[in-house]
mmCIF file of C-alpha atoms in Angstrom:
data_model
loop_
_atom_site.group_PDB
_atom_site.id
_atom_site.type_symbol
_atom_site.label_atom_id
_atom_site.label_comp_id
_atom_site.label_asym_id
_atom_site.label_seq_id
_atom_site.Cartn_x
_atom_site.Cartn_y
_atom_site.Cartn_z
ATOM 1 C CA UNK B 1 -0.533 -1.269 17.031
ATOM 2 C CA UNK B 2 1.476 -1.671 20.218
ATOM 3 C CA UNK B 3 2.334 1.492 22.151
ATOM 4 C CA UNK B 4 0.684 3.745 19.586
ATOM 5 C CA UNK B 5 -1.998 6.085 20.842
ATOM 6 C CA UNK B 6 -3.071 7.690 17.603
ATOM 7 C CA UNK B 7 -6.302 9.589 17.293
ATOM 8 C CA UNK B 8 -9.261 7.555 16.028
ATOM 9 C CA UNK B 9 -9.383 9.545 12.791
ATOM 10 C CA UNK B 10 -5.692 8.816 12.174
ATOM 11 C CA UNK B 11 -6.245 5.107 12.759
ATOM 12 C CA UNK B 12 -9.214 5.107 10.383
ATOM 13 C CA UNK B 13 -7.216 6.903 7.697
ATOM 14 C CA UNK B 14 -4.664 4.058 7.834
ATOM 15 C CA UNK B 15 -7.365 1.376 7.778
ATOM 16 C CA UNK B 16 -9.292 0.275 4.645
ATOM 17 C CA UNK B 17 -11.686 3.004 3.440
ATOM 18 C CA UNK B 18 -14.781 0.980 4.297
ATOM 19 C CA UNK B 19 -13.766 0.946 7.977
ATOM 20 C CA UNK B 20 -14.733 4.620 8.241
ATOM 21 C CA UNK B 21 -18.095 3.904 6.629
ATOM 22 C CA UNK B 22 -18.806 1.080 9.082
ATOM 23 C CA UNK B 23 -17.756 3.098 12.144
ATOM 24 C CA UNK B 24 -19.733 6.111 10.953
ATOM 25 C CA UNK B 25 -22.869 4.057 10.347
ATOM 26 C CA UNK B 26 -22.647 2.262 13.703
ATOM 27 C CA UNK B 27 -22.136 5.557 15.514
ATOM 28 C CA UNK B 28 -25.164 7.111 13.859
ATOM 29 C CA UNK B 29 -27.371 4.118 14.662
ATOM 30 C CA UNK B 30 -26.171 4.019 18.274
ATOM 31 C CA UNK B 31 -26.780 7.700 18.966
ATOM 32 C CA UNK B 32 -30.043 7.902 17.058
ATOM 33 C CA UNK B 33 -31.769 4.707 18.082
ATOM 34 C CA UNK B 34 -30.107 2.857 20.934
ATOM 35 C CA UNK B 35 -29.789 5.872 23.210
ATOM 36 C CA UNK B 36 -33.280 6.989 22.353
ATOM 37 C CA UNK B 37 -34.645 3.708 23.654
ATOM 38 C CA UNK B 38 -33.414 4.555 27.133
ATOM 39 C CA UNK B 39 -33.961 8.332 27.084
ATOM 40 C CA UNK B 40 -37.422 8.628 25.566
ATOM 41 C CA UNK B 41 -39.677 8.707 28.620
ATOM 42 C CA UNK B 42 -41.924 11.511 27.413
ATOM 43 C CA UNK B 43 -40.536 14.300 29.608
ATOM 44 C CA UNK B 44 -39.476 17.708 28.330
ATOM 45 C CA UNK B 45 -35.918 17.158 29.531
ATOM 46 C CA UNK B 46 -35.639 13.873 27.675
ATOM 47 C CA UNK B 47 -36.951 15.421 24.479
ATOM 48 C CA UNK B 48 -34.234 18.057 24.638
ATOM 49 C CA UNK B 49 -31.578 15.435 25.155
ATOM 50 C CA UNK B 50 -32.978 13.402 22.281
ATOM 51 C CA UNK B 51 -32.839 16.360 19.900
ATOM 52 C CA UNK B 52 -29.283 17.086 20.967
ATOM 53 C CA UNK B 53 -28.285 13.471 20.371
ATOM 54 C CA UNK B 54 -29.871 13.523 16.938
ATOM 55 C CA UNK B 55 -27.819 16.574 15.978
ATOM 56 C CA UNK B 56 -24.658 15.085 17.428
ATOM 57 C CA UNK B 57 -25.300 11.810 15.576
ATOM 58 C CA UNK B 58 -25.385 13.559 12.198
ATOM 59 C CA UNK B 59 -22.270 15.669 12.733
ATOM 60 C CA UNK B 60 -20.233 12.923 14.378
ATOM 61 C CA UNK B 61 -21.080 10.391 11.676
ATOM 62 C CA UNK B 62 -20.024 12.895 8.994
ATOM 63 C CA UNK B 63 -16.739 13.541 10.792
ATOM 64 C CA UNK B 64 -16.069 9.803 11.003
ATOM 65 C CA UNK B 65 -16.542 9.572 7.237
ATOM 66 C CA UNK B 66 -13.668 11.982 6.564
ATOM 67 C CA UNK B 67 -10.903 9.328 6.795
ATOM 68 C CA UNK B 68 -12.492 7.275 3.979
ATOM 69 C CA UNK B 69 -11.263 9.441 1.048
ATOM 70 C CA UNK B 70 -7.926 9.934 2.832
ATOM 71 C CA UNK B 71 -7.536 6.150 3.066
ATOM 72 C CA UNK B 72 -8.312 5.799 -0.641
ATOM 73 C CA UNK B 73 -5.709 8.437 -1.517
ATOM 74 C CA UNK B 74 -3.122 6.670 0.644
ATOM 75 C CA UNK B 75 -3.809 3.343 -1.064
ATOM 76 C CA UNK B 76 -3.492 5.007 -4.472
ATOM 77 C CA UNK B 77 -0.207 6.669 -3.476
ATOM 78 C CA UNK B 78 1.136 3.385 -2.066
ATOM 79 C CA UNK B 79 0.306 1.454 -5.236
ATOM 80 C CA UNK B 80 1.913 4.164 -7.356
ATOM 81 C CA UNK B 81 5.020 4.137 -5.149
ATOM 82 C CA UNK B 82 5.253 0.357 -5.490
ATOM 83 C CA UNK B 83 5.073 0.612 -9.293
ATOM 84 C CA UNK B 84 7.697 3.349 -9.507
ATOM 85 C CA UNK B 85 10.283 1.954 -7.071
ATOM 86 C CA UNK B 86 13.020 0.333 -9.119
ATOM 87 C CA UNK B 87 16.420 1.191 -7.628
ATOM 88 C CA UNK B 88 18.390 2.003 -4.492
ATOM 89 C CA UNK B 89 18.058 5.658 -5.406
ATOM 90 C CA UNK B 90 14.278 5.413 -5.084
ATOM 91 C CA UNK B 91 14.574 3.619 -1.746
ATOM 92 C CA UNK B 92 17.054 6.065 -0.254
ATOM 93 C CA UNK B 93 15.310 9.215 -1.452
ATOM 94 C CA UNK B 94 11.922 8.376 0.066
ATOM 95 C CA UNK B 95 10.920 9.375 3.589
ATOM 96 C CA UNK B 96 11.027 6.614 6.202
ATOM 97 C CA UNK B 97 7.228 6.723 6.527
ATOM 98 C CA UNK B 98 6.956 6.236 2.770
ATOM 99 C CA UNK B 99 9.354 3.301 3.097
ATOM 100 C CA UNK B 100 7.033 1.693 5.651
ATOM 101 C CA UNK B 101 4.060 2.343 3.374
ATOM 102 C CA UNK B 102 5.953 0.736 0.471
ATOM 103 C CA UNK B 103 6.622 -2.427 2.473
ATOM 104 C CA UNK B 104 3.024 -2.568 3.692
ATOM 105 C CA UNK B 105 1.675 -2.227 0.152
ATOM 106 C CA UNK B 106 3.951 -5.023 -1.065
ATOM 107 C CA UNK B 107 2.502 -7.464 1.469
ATOM 108 C CA UNK B 108 -0.999 -6.223 0.734
ATOM 109 C CA UNK B 109 -0.430 -7.089 -2.936
ATOM 110 C CA UNK B 110 0.734 -10.560 -1.849
ATOM 111 C CA UNK B 111 -2.622 -11.249 -0.184
ATOM 112 C CA UNK B 112 -1.809 -10.481 3.458
ATOM 113 C CA UNK B 113 -4.172 -8.688 5.796
ATOM 114 C CA UNK B 114 -2.080 -5.641 6.685
ATOM 115 C CA UNK B 115 -2.462 -3.664 9.902
ATOM 116 C CA UNK B 116 -0.295 -0.586 9.765
ATOM 117 C CA UNK B 117 -0.284 2.824 11.420
ATOM 118 C CA UNK B 118 1.903 5.280 9.523
ATOM 119 C CA UNK B 119 2.758 7.444 12.517
ATOM 120 C CA UNK B 120 5.733 9.110 14.154
ATOM 121 C CA UNK B 121 4.639 7.731 17.532
ATOM 122 C CA UNK B 122 6.692 4.920 19.179
ATOM 123 C CA UNK B 123 5.777 1.576 17.637
ATOM 124 C CA UNK B 124 7.040 -0.863 20.257
ATOM 125 C CA UNK B 125 9.196 -2.668 17.705
ATOM 126 C CA UNK B 126 6.357 -3.363 15.270
ATOM 127 C CA UNK B 127 5.646 -1.280 12.169
ATOM 128 C CA UNK B 128 3.306 -3.711 10.418
ATOM 129 C CA UNK B 129 1.192 -6.684 11.450
ATOM 130 C CA UNK B 130 0.533 -9.344 8.813
ATOM 131 C CA UNK B 131 -2.147 -11.996 9.046
ATOM 132 C CA UNK B 132 -2.658 -14.823 6.611
ATOM 133 C CA UNK B 133 -3.807 -18.430 7.002
ATOM 134 C CA UNK B 134 -4.284 -17.884 10.727
ATOM 135 C CA UNK B 135 -0.663 -16.853 11.309
ATOM 136 C CA UNK B 136 0.619 -13.580 12.727
ATOM 137 C CA UNK B 137 3.799 -12.091 11.324
ATOM 138 C CA UNK B 138 5.371 -8.867 12.560
ATOM 139 C CA UNK B 139 7.380 -6.492 10.386
ATOM 140 C CA UNK B 140 9.928 -3.914 11.473
ATOM 141 C CA UNK B 141 11.245 -1.494 8.835
ATOM 142 C CA UNK B 142 14.684 0.118 9.055
ATOM 143 C CA UNK B 143 15.182 2.882 6.527
ATOM 144 C CA UNK B 144 18.920 3.072 7.150
ATOM 145 C CA UNK B 145 20.998 4.408 4.285
ATOM 146 C CA UNK B 146 24.508 3.865 5.651
ATOM 147 C CA UNK B 147 24.397 2.028 8.992
ATOM 148 C CA UNK B 148 23.881 -1.739 8.890
ATOM 149 C CA UNK B 149 21.197 -3.409 11.028
ATOM 150 C CA UNK B 150 23.065 -5.169 13.810
ATOM 151 C CA UNK B 151 22.434 -8.073 16.135
ATOM 152 C CA UNK B 152 21.379 -5.778 19.020
ATOM 153 C CA UNK B 153 18.303 -4.702 17.053
ATOM 154 C CA UNK B 154 17.401 -8.315 16.291
ATOM 155 C CA UNK B 155 17.721 -9.374 19.923
ATOM 156 C CA UNK B 156 15.248 -6.667 20.927
ATOM 157 C CA UNK B 157 12.860 -7.697 18.149
ATOM 158 C CA UNK B 158 13.141 -11.336 19.186
ATOM 159 C CA UNK B 159 11.763 -10.371 22.596
ATOM 160 C CA UNK B 160 8.919 -8.494 20.925
ATOM 161 C CA UNK B 161 8.097 -11.530 18.776
ATOM 162 C CA UNK B 162 7.968 -13.815 21.819
ATOM 163 C CA UNK B 163 5.876 -11.310 23.781
ATOM 164 C CA UNK B 164 3.369 -10.990 20.931
ATOM 165 C CA UNK B 165 3.416 -14.760 20.304
ATOM 166 C CA UNK B 166 3.969 -14.135 16.625
ATOM 167 C CA UNK B 167 4.880 -16.866 14.147
ATOM 168 C CA UNK B 168 7.590 -14.824 12.442
ATOM 169 C CA UNK B 169 9.461 -11.542 12.679
ATOM 170 C CA UNK B 170 10.357 -9.882 9.379
ATOM 171 C CA UNK B 171 12.992 -7.155 9.346
ATOM 172 C CA UNK B 172 13.196 -5.037 6.197
ATOM 173 C CA UNK B 173 15.974 -2.534 5.582
ATOM 174 C CA UNK B 174 16.874 -0.323 2.660
ATOM 175 C CA UNK B 175 20.507 -1.180 3.381
ATOM 176 C CA UNK B 176 22.171 -4.316 4.749
ATOM 177 C CA UNK B 177 22.595 -6.511 7.851
ATOM 178 C CA UNK B 178 25.768 -7.270 9.764
ATOM 179 C CA UNK B 179 27.220 -10.775 9.685
ATOM 180 C CA UNK B 180 26.386 -11.200 13.387
ATOM 181 C CA UNK B 181 22.757 -10.308 12.745
ATOM 182 C CA UNK B 182 22.499 -12.842 9.915
ATOM 183 C CA UNK B 183 24.036 -15.543 12.117
ATOM 184 C CA UNK B 184 21.671 -14.731 14.998
ATOM 185 C CA UNK B 185 18.574 -14.894 12.774
ATOM 186 C CA UNK B 186 19.493 -18.284 11.299
ATOM 187 C CA UNK B 187 18.246 -20.190 14.346
ATOM 188 C CA UNK B 188 15.225 -17.971 15.007
ATOM 189 C CA UNK B 189 11.890 -17.371 13.309
ATOM 190 C CA UNK B 190 13.344 -14.370 11.509
ATOM 191 C CA UNK B 191 13.267 -13.268 7.899
ATOM 192 C CA UNK B 192 15.828 -10.641 6.960
ATOM 193 C CA UNK B 193 15.219 -8.607 3.806
ATOM 194 C CA UNK B 194 17.909 -6.192 2.637
ATOM 195 C CA UNK B 195 17.560 -3.471 0.025
ATOM 196 C CA UNK B 196 18.583 -5.667 -2.904
ATOM 197 C CA UNK B 197 16.118 -8.384 -1.922
ATOM 198 C CA UNK B 198 13.343 -5.856 -1.410
ATOM 199 C CA UNK B 199 13.830 -4.448 -4.899
ATOM 200 C CA UNK B 200 13.684 -7.987 -6.335
ATOM 201 C CA UNK B 201 10.470 -8.688 -4.396
ATOM 202 C CA UNK B 202 8.885 -5.463 -5.631
ATOM 203 C CA UNK B 203 9.813 -6.336 -9.198
ATOM 204 C CA UNK B 204 7.835 -9.583 -8.895
ATOM 205 C CA UNK B 205 4.613 -7.611 -8.262
ATOM 206 C CA UNK B 206 4.925 -5.696 -11.523
ATOM 207 C CA UNK B 207 3.546 -6.977 -14.831
ATOM 208 C CA UNK B 208 6.283 -8.268 -17.068
ATOM 209 C CA UNK B 209 7.034 -6.063 -20.040
ATOM 210 C CA UNK B 210 6.642 -7.994 -23.232
ATOM 211 C CA UNK B 211 7.765 -7.208 -26.721
ATOM 212 C CA UNK B 212 5.451 -7.600 -29.679
ATOM 213 C CA UNK B 213 6.993 -10.943 -30.547
ATOM 214 C CA UNK B 214 6.530 -12.221 -26.964
ATOM 215 C CA UNK B 215 2.869 -11.193 -26.900
ATOM 216 C CA UNK B 216 1.740 -12.877 -30.090
ATOM 217 C CA UNK B 217 -1.960 -13.314 -30.512
ATOM 218 C CA UNK B 218 -3.624 -16.066 -32.440
ATOM 219 C CA UNK B 219 -4.082 -15.476 -36.119
ATOM 220 C CA UNK B 220 -7.089 -13.244 -36.655
ATOM 221 C CA UNK B 221 -7.435 -13.151 -40.433
ATOM 222 C CA UNK B 222 -5.891 -14.879 -43.426
ATOM 223 C CA UNK B 223 -3.200 -12.985 -45.262
ATOM 224 C CA UNK B 224 -4.020 -11.946 -48.827
ATOM 225 C CA UNK B 225 -0.738 -13.536 -49.812
ATOM 226 C CA UNK B 226 1.741 -15.778 -48.003
ATOM 227 C CA UNK B 227 4.972 -13.861 -47.300
ATOM 228 C CA UNK B 228 7.957 -15.944 -46.297
ATOM 229 C CA UNK B 229 10.106 -15.381 -43.262
ATOM 230 C CA UNK B 230 13.479 -14.028 -44.437
ATOM 231 C CA UNK B 231 15.237 -15.967 -41.674
ATOM 232 C CA UNK B 232 13.847 -19.492 -42.019
ATOM 233 C CA UNK B 233 11.728 -19.256 -45.197
ATOM 234 C CA UNK B 234 8.610 -20.422 -43.331
ATOM 235 C CA UNK B 235 5.197 -18.849 -43.975
ATOM 236 C CA UNK B 236 4.362 -15.727 -41.986
ATOM 237 C CA UNK B 237 0.907 -15.133 -40.520
ATOM 238 C CA UNK B 238 -0.969 -11.965 -39.653
ATOM 239 C CA UNK B 239 -1.257 -11.405 -35.898
ATOM 240 C CA UNK B 240 -2.309 -8.757 -33.357
ATOM 241 C CA UNK B 241 -0.263 -7.810 -30.309
ATOM 242 C CA UNK B 242 -2.429 -8.308 -27.219
ATOM 243 C CA UNK B 243 -0.020 -6.870 -24.636
ATOM 244 C CA UNK B 244 2.863 -4.459 -24.285
ATOM 245 C CA UNK B 245 3.357 -0.983 -25.669
ATOM 246 C CA UNK B 246 2.354 -2.143 -29.180
ATOM 247 C CA UNK B 247 -1.007 -3.547 -28.040
ATOM 248 C CA UNK B 248 -3.518 -3.640 -30.897
ATOM 249 C CA UNK B 249 -0.854 -3.362 -33.601
ATOM 250 C CA UNK B 250 -1.157 -5.752 -36.570
ATOM 251 C CA UNK B 251 2.048 -7.393 -37.772
ATOM 252 C CA UNK B 252 3.352 -10.487 -39.509
ATOM 253 C CA UNK B 253 5.067 -13.102 -37.371
ATOM 254 C CA UNK B 254 6.813 -16.293 -38.342
ATOM 255 C CA UNK B 255 4.583 -19.370 -38.162
ATOM 256 C CA UNK B 256 7.411 -21.252 -36.435
ATOM 257 C CA UNK B 257 7.185 -19.041 -33.326
ATOM 258 C CA UNK B 258 8.677 -19.441 -30.755
ATOM 259 C CA UNK B 259 11.491 -21.281 -32.578
ATOM 260 C CA UNK B 260 11.724 -18.278 -34.908
ATOM 261 C CA UNK B 261 10.747 -14.881 -33.505
ATOM 262 C CA UNK B 262 11.138 -12.791 -36.638
ATOM 263 C CA UNK B 263 8.422 -10.199 -37.169
ATOM 264 C CA UNK B 264 7.675 -7.636 -39.858
ATOM 265 C CA UNK B 265 5.370 -4.597 -39.737
ATOM 266 C CA UNK B 266 2.210 -5.216 -41.716
ATOM 267 C CA UNK B 267 2.704 -2.073 -43.793
ATOM 268 C CA UNK B 268 6.232 -3.045 -44.806
ATOM 269 C CA UNK B 269 5.137 -6.398 -46.250
ATOM 270 C CA UNK B 270 2.142 -4.831 -48.015
ATOM 271 C CA UNK B 271 4.399 -2.263 -49.675
ATOM 272 C CA UNK B 272 6.813 -5.000 -50.708
ATOM 273 C CA UNK B 273 3.919 -7.025 -52.148
#
């Protein structure tokens, strides 16, 4: 990321877990084989150097593997945070680095290639880089609880977008934008996302909760008798809920579903029969 000089291990911990594996493997191969090709001339000095390189190769490759589990834990935490964020309270209570991670995970779930360094170092106006369909989009996150994002911030980001030759600049805030900022962005390649819009976007990534009647399965077995729906007097059929908190539960549902959504617990009808 621009203007960030993070340590290699920090960068790898923010990258996909397999990046550490690839870097570690390449480092081991380079130190063990490529260098040996040039150093192995049969002298005593070269043999000592070779042995040293072999030891260094093992230890360095193991060190470069350390970010892999850290990256996995970060991805797990980000997915959990995305699932649990439902209100302004959640947005405002989280740390600003967690807010950036939340936004990055949202775009990752939407199929973007996300480049993100969760660091306190200066970011040069870019918190996240998004790539998809050959286009580069830049994201700046503003975890501002009270102050609105103004036009001055957008003017600075517009210069960053032009300098990076990006296709779009996305500004995400947990709060709101000023009227001047909204007017300025209208004629530019900007996308402004306030807290309310962000919560709505996050909600779209979550599986819809369905009731038993909305998750009706096909009829799995014939009923021993044909109970009638008390609402419309149509025949009821035995079904199994495939989704929702009642998954696997057997119940009777009206055969006219979805016109009639009346359901009865299987045990209740059997007792009545």
